[in-house]
Amino acid sequence: MFKYFVSREFLFTLLGLVGLGVLTYLALFFLILPMYTRHGAGITVPDVQEMSYAEALELLDDADLRPDEEPVSIYMEGMAPGLVVKQYPGPYSRVKPGRLVSLTINQSRPPMVAVPLIKDMILYQAKVRLEGKKLAVGRVTRVPHIGKDKVLEVKYNGQDISGKSNIKVPMGSRIDVVVGQGLGAYRVKIPDLTGLTYDEGYGLLKDMGLGIGSVVYNSRGPSEELGKIYAQTPRSGVGDSVRIGTTISLSVYGTAPEANEGIIVEQIDQETNPDGN
């Protein structure tokens, strides 16, 4: 037995086995495995961003890549619907043939979002709140009001949505607001309130950003003029103006109502001239 292991026959057999093993190793790692795994075969991923989904599918298929048949959809303002927003792997990456390329497509309609409650906020605060919901400030209308930049009304497509909750609009929509001018340099012409009823005068002053001061009632006035304003302080005149927030005192024919909110009431029982003299 010992003689066999030291014989030339055993040596040749051993060398043959070693050679066969080396050939098998070389064939396995340098021929069979590369063919199976396509080692060394690389494809440059084309840039399909901002292409239509159909164009992206065709280009990826031509490049021997597998396009994503169920792409993710998001909404990108300012980009046409149906275009590829992004891809993975990214453009010009080196990948193996047949690699799946995931696509994200811009959806055709923006999602609906709730309009936050911004009434009574300052304009800047309202802007921040709207932008947080992917909305924007649209038309800003300034009206006479003591609160500078205070949001008085909120509108969407001309509809007043002030103070309404759960109003949903498409993402990216513009919300119109009406804000106050505030005091300071803003002045308005003094309106002529004589001949108007108290309610009419109050409404006009409110719309102009003015207020009502003291109200004097004269129960001795003509019956057909009851409830109407016959004098005011300051008076209306050509070129006369006052700052926003100024109060106008009124003289009204009739008796004082039982309840008055936020006004000073004086009762005149004796006969006086309409102008108070």
Short mmCIF file of C-alpha atoms in Angstrom, two decimals:
data_model
loop_
_atom_site.label_atom_id
_atom_site.label_comp_id
_atom_site.label_asym_id
_atom_site.label_seq_id
_atom_site.Cartn_x
_atom_site.Cartn_y
_atom_site.Cartn_z
CA MET A 1 0.00 0.00 0.00
CA PHE A 2 2.79 2.40 0.88
CA LYS A 3 4.47 1.69 -2.42
CA TYR A 4 1.32 2.90 -4.25
CA PHE A 5 1.33 6.32 -2.60
CA VAL A 6 4.91 6.87 -3.65
CA SER A 7 4.42 5.48 -7.10
CA ARG A 8 4.34 7.49 -10.32
CA GLU A 9 0.77 6.27 -10.98
CA PHE A 10 -0.53 7.89 -7.76
CA LEU A 11 1.37 11.10 -8.51
CA PHE A 12 -0.19 11.38 -11.98
CA THR A 13 -3.63 10.64 -10.53
CA LEU A 14 -3.18 13.33 -7.88
CA LEU A 15 -1.99 15.90 -10.42
CA GLY A 16 -4.96 15.04 -12.63
CA LEU A 17 -7.40 15.61 -9.75
CA VAL A 18 -5.75 18.94 -8.87
CA GLY A 19 -5.86 20.05 -12.49
CA LEU A 20 -9.50 19.06 -12.78
CA GLY A 21 -10.31 21.03 -9.62
CA VAL A 22 -8.54 24.13 -10.95
CA LEU A 23 -10.36 23.88 -14.27
CA THR A 24 -13.66 23.45 -12.46
CA TYR A 25 -12.96 26.51 -10.28
CA LEU A 26 -12.00 28.64 -13.27
CA ALA A 27 -15.04 27.53 -15.25
CA LEU A 28 -17.37 28.16 -12.29
CA PHE A 29 -16.19 31.66 -11.31
CA PHE A 30 -15.13 33.02 -14.67
CA LEU A 31 -17.62 31.42 -17.04
CA ILE A 32 -20.72 29.93 -15.46
CA LEU A 33 -21.34 32.51 -12.67
CA PRO A 34 -20.76 35.59 -14.89
CA MET A 35 -23.16 34.15 -17.44
CA TYR A 36 -25.76 33.55 -14.71
CA THR A 37 -25.36 36.88 -12.86
CA ARG A 38 -24.37 38.96 -15.91
CA HIS A 39 -21.33 40.12 -13.96
CA GLY A 40 -19.68 43.05 -15.71
CA ALA A 41 -22.78 43.77 -17.78
CA GLY A 42 -23.99 47.28 -16.85
CA ILE A 43 -26.67 49.55 -18.29
CA THR A 44 -26.84 53.30 -17.88
CA VAL A 45 -30.27 54.31 -16.60
CA PRO A 46 -31.76 56.94 -18.93
CA ASP A 47 -33.16 60.20 -17.57
CA VAL A 48 -36.94 59.93 -17.88
CA GLN A 49 -37.84 62.79 -15.52
CA GLU A 50 -40.33 65.33 -16.91
CA MET A 51 -41.28 62.84 -19.63
CA SER A 52 -44.80 61.50 -20.01
CA TYR A 53 -45.40 58.15 -18.38
CA ALA A 54 -45.85 56.47 -21.77
CA GLU A 55 -42.56 57.89 -23.10
CA ALA A 56 -40.74 56.79 -19.93
CA LEU A 57 -42.06 53.23 -20.25
CA GLU A 58 -40.92 52.99 -23.85
CA LEU A 59 -37.45 54.38 -23.18
CA LEU A 60 -36.85 52.10 -20.18
CA ASP A 61 -38.06 49.07 -22.08
CA ASP A 62 -35.69 49.89 -24.96
CA ALA A 63 -32.85 50.10 -22.41
CA ASP A 64 -33.56 46.54 -21.21
CA LEU A 65 -34.92 47.82 -17.89
CA ARG A 66 -38.20 47.01 -16.17
CA PRO A 67 -40.40 50.10 -15.74
CA ASP A 68 -42.62 50.34 -12.68
CA GLU A 69 -46.15 49.38 -13.72
CA GLU A 70 -47.69 50.84 -10.55
CA PRO A 71 -46.01 54.23 -10.09
CA VAL A 72 -46.47 56.44 -7.04
CA SER A 73 -48.57 59.58 -7.60
CA ILE A 74 -47.96 62.96 -5.99
CA TYR A 75 -49.00 66.51 -6.86
CA MET A 76 -46.45 69.09 -7.98
CA GLU A 77 -47.78 72.60 -8.59
CA GLY A 78 -46.58 74.11 -11.85
CA MET A 79 -45.89 70.75 -13.52
CA ALA A 80 -48.14 69.25 -16.16
CA PRO A 81 -50.11 66.18 -15.03
CA GLY A 82 -48.89 62.75 -16.08
CA LEU A 83 -45.19 63.65 -16.16
CA VAL A 84 -42.49 61.75 -14.28
CA VAL A 85 -41.51 63.74 -11.19
CA LYS A 86 -38.61 61.50 -10.10
CA GLN A 87 -37.13 58.05 -10.64
CA TYR A 88 -35.11 55.46 -8.75
CA PRO A 89 -32.38 54.50 -9.56
CA GLY A 90 -31.50 58.03 -10.59
CA PRO A 91 -30.52 59.12 -14.08
CA TYR A 92 -27.18 57.79 -15.45
CA SER A 93 -26.82 55.18 -12.70
CA ARG A 94 -25.13 51.88 -13.72
CA VAL A 95 -27.37 48.88 -13.10
CA LYS A 96 -27.75 45.32 -14.30
CA PRO A 97 -30.06 44.51 -17.20
CA GLY A 98 -33.64 43.89 -16.19
CA ARG A 99 -33.43 46.17 -13.11
CA LEU A 100 -36.74 47.59 -11.90
CA VAL A 101 -36.93 51.40 -12.17
CA SER A 102 -39.48 52.98 -9.81
CA LEU A 103 -41.30 56.08 -11.07
CA THR A 104 -43.21 58.88 -9.36
CA ILE A 105 -45.87 60.55 -11.50
CA ASN A 106 -47.50 63.97 -11.13
CA GLN A 107 -51.20 63.34 -10.60
CA SER A 108 -53.76 65.17 -12.72
CA ARG A 109 -55.77 66.70 -9.88
CA PRO A 110 -54.44 68.31 -6.71
CA PRO A 111 -55.65 66.79 -3.43
CA MET A 112 -58.28 68.61 -1.40
CA VAL A 113 -57.14 70.40 1.76
CA ALA A 114 -59.07 72.15 4.52
CA VAL A 115 -58.91 75.94 4.66
CA PRO A 116 -57.63 76.97 8.11
CA LEU A 117 -59.58 79.49 10.16
CA ILE A 118 -57.74 82.78 9.58
CA LYS A 119 -60.47 85.34 10.31
CA ASP A 120 -59.33 87.95 12.88
CA MET A 121 -55.66 87.02 12.33
CA ILE A 122 -53.06 89.52 11.16
CA LEU A 123 -52.38 89.21 7.42
CA TYR A 124 -48.85 87.85 7.94
CA GLN A 125 -50.10 85.18 10.35
CA ALA A 126 -52.86 84.24 7.91
CA LYS A 127 -50.29 83.91 5.11
CA VAL A 128 -48.13 81.56 7.19
CA ARG A 129 -51.14 79.48 8.20
CA LEU A 130 -52.33 79.16 4.58
CA GLU A 131 -48.88 78.23 3.28
CA GLY A 132 -48.70 75.52 5.91
CA LYS A 133 -51.70 73.93 4.17
CA LYS A 134 -50.16 74.38 0.69
CA LEU A 135 -52.52 77.29 -0.01
CA ALA A 136 -51.73 80.91 -0.86
CA VAL A 137 -53.06 84.40 -0.23
CA GLY A 138 -54.92 85.65 -3.28
CA ARG A 139 -56.44 89.10 -3.67
CA VAL A 140 -56.02 91.39 -0.65
CA THR A 141 -58.66 94.12 -0.30
CA ARG A 142 -58.12 96.88 2.25
CA VAL A 143 -61.14 98.56 3.80
CA PRO A 144 -61.50 101.25 6.45
CA HIS A 145 -61.15 99.55 9.83
CA ILE A 146 -59.31 100.33 13.04
CA GLY A 147 -57.44 97.01 12.95
CA LYS A 148 -54.47 97.38 10.59
CA ASP A 149 -54.01 94.22 8.46
CA LYS A 150 -56.62 92.40 10.52
CA VAL A 151 -58.40 89.76 8.43
CA LEU A 152 -62.07 90.74 8.36
CA GLU A 153 -63.38 88.46 5.63
CA VAL A 154 -62.15 85.29 3.91
CA LYS A 155 -63.34 84.41 0.41
CA TYR A 156 -62.86 81.61 -2.10
CA ASN A 157 -64.10 82.05 -5.66
CA GLY A 158 -66.14 85.01 -4.48
CA GLN A 159 -67.88 83.06 -1.73
CA ASP A 160 -67.54 84.24 1.85
CA ILE A 161 -66.12 81.40 3.96
CA SER A 162 -65.22 83.49 7.00
CA GLY A 163 -65.41 81.48 10.20
CA LYS A 164 -66.52 78.31 8.40
CA SER A 165 -64.73 75.10 9.30
CA ASN A 166 -64.19 71.99 7.17
CA ILE A 167 -64.18 73.98 3.91
CA LYS A 168 -61.98 72.02 1.50
CA VAL A 169 -60.39 73.39 -1.66
CA PRO A 170 -57.81 72.03 -4.11
CA MET A 171 -54.21 72.24 -2.89
CA GLY A 172 -52.50 75.33 -4.30
CA SER A 173 -55.70 77.40 -4.33
CA ARG A 174 -55.59 81.13 -3.62
CA ILE A 175 -57.71 82.47 -0.78
CA ASP A 176 -58.86 86.10 -1.02
CA VAL A 177 -58.96 88.22 2.13
CA VAL A 178 -60.39 91.56 3.21
CA VAL A 179 -58.21 93.35 5.77
CA GLY A 180 -58.40 96.58 7.74
CA GLN A 181 -56.45 99.69 6.82
CA GLY A 182 -55.84 100.66 10.42
CA LEU A 183 -55.27 104.11 11.87
CA GLY A 184 -52.37 106.42 11.12
CA ALA A 185 -52.34 108.12 7.76
CA TYR A 186 -55.62 106.59 6.60
CA ARG A 187 -58.41 109.15 6.53
CA VAL A 188 -61.96 109.09 5.21
CA LYS A 189 -64.35 111.84 4.28
CA ILE A 190 -66.95 112.58 6.94
CA PRO A 191 -70.27 111.18 5.66
CA ASP A 192 -73.52 113.14 5.78
CA LEU A 193 -75.79 111.07 8.00
CA THR A 194 -78.73 113.48 8.28
CA GLY A 195 -81.98 111.99 7.08
CA LEU A 196 -80.79 108.43 7.65
CA THR A 197 -82.22 106.14 10.31
CA TYR A 198 -80.00 105.19 13.21
CA ASP A 199 -79.47 101.69 11.76
CA GLU A 200 -78.58 103.11 8.34
CA GLY A 201 -76.14 105.57 9.88
CA TYR A 202 -74.57 102.88 12.04
CA GLY A 203 -74.09 100.60 9.04
CA LEU A 204 -72.51 103.36 6.95
CA LEU A 205 -70.10 104.35 9.71
CA LYS A 206 -69.10 100.72 10.28
CA ASP A 207 -68.40 100.20 6.57
CA MET A 208 -66.16 103.29 6.59
CA GLY A 209 -64.23 102.20 9.67
CA LEU A 210 -65.81 104.88 11.87
CA GLY A 211 -67.69 104.50 15.13
CA ILE A 212 -70.63 106.03 16.98
CA GLY A 213 -69.94 108.31 19.89
CA SER A 214 -72.72 109.72 22.03
CA VAL A 215 -76.32 109.53 20.78
CA VAL A 216 -78.81 112.23 21.77
CA TYR A 217 -82.51 111.44 21.35
CA ASN A 218 -85.07 114.24 20.87
CA SER A 219 -88.61 113.09 21.59
CA ARG A 220 -90.06 116.44 20.41
CA GLY A 221 -89.23 116.00 16.75
CA PRO A 222 -91.71 115.72 13.86
CA SER A 223 -93.58 112.44 13.81
CA GLU A 224 -92.59 111.71 10.21
CA GLU A 225 -88.91 112.08 11.17
CA LEU A 226 -88.96 109.74 14.16
CA GLY A 227 -85.93 107.46 14.22
CA LYS A 228 -83.95 109.63 11.82
CA ILE A 229 -80.67 111.46 12.39
CA TYR A 230 -81.01 115.26 12.26
CA ALA A 231 -77.54 116.35 13.41
CA GLN A 232 -74.02 114.98 13.84
CA THR A 233 -70.67 115.98 15.32
CA PRO A 234 -68.36 116.49 13.55
CA ARG A 235 -70.46 117.75 10.65
CA SER A 236 -69.97 116.72 7.05
CA GLY A 237 -68.39 119.33 4.81
CA VAL A 238 -66.43 119.71 1.62
CA GLY A 239 -62.88 118.48 2.20
CA ASP A 240 -63.50 117.45 5.81
CA SER A 241 -61.99 114.10 6.75
CA VAL A 242 -61.17 112.16 9.88
CA ARG A 243 -58.91 109.25 10.76
CA ILE A 244 -60.14 105.69 10.62
CA GLY A 245 -61.61 104.75 14.00
CA THR A 246 -62.95 108.24 14.77
CA THR A 247 -66.38 108.32 16.45
CA ILE A 248 -69.29 110.45 15.23
CA SER A 249 -71.85 111.71 17.74
CA LEU A 250 -75.48 111.65 16.58
CA SER A 251 -78.72 113.47 17.32
CA VAL A 252 -81.80 111.37 16.57
CA TYR A 253 -85.50 112.18 16.64
CA GLY A 254 -87.42 109.83 18.95
CA THR A 255 -87.05 108.21 22.33
CA ALA A 256 -84.05 106.24 23.48
CA PRO A 257 -84.33 102.44 23.18
CA GLU A 258 -84.46 100.43 26.36
CA ALA A 259 -81.06 98.85 25.76
CA ASN A 260 -78.01 100.28 24.05
CA GLU A 261 -74.75 98.44 23.62
CA GLY A 262 -71.54 100.43 23.85
CA ILE A 263 -73.05 103.90 23.28
CA ILE A 264 -73.58 106.93 25.48
CA VAL A 265 -77.24 108.01 25.53
CA GLU A 266 -78.51 111.45 26.49
CA GLN A 267 -82.24 112.16 26.65
CA ILE A 268 -83.63 115.62 25.74
CA ASP A 269 -87.13 116.15 27.08
CA GLN A 270 -87.40 119.90 26.60
CA GLU A 271 -88.04 121.48 23.25
CA THR A 272 -84.90 122.45 21.37
CA ASN A 273 -84.10 123.50 17.86
CA PRO A 274 -83.09 120.65 15.53
CA ASP A 275 -79.54 121.90 15.38
CA GLY A 276 -79.28 121.81 19.16
CA ASN A 277 -79.15 125.61 19.64
#
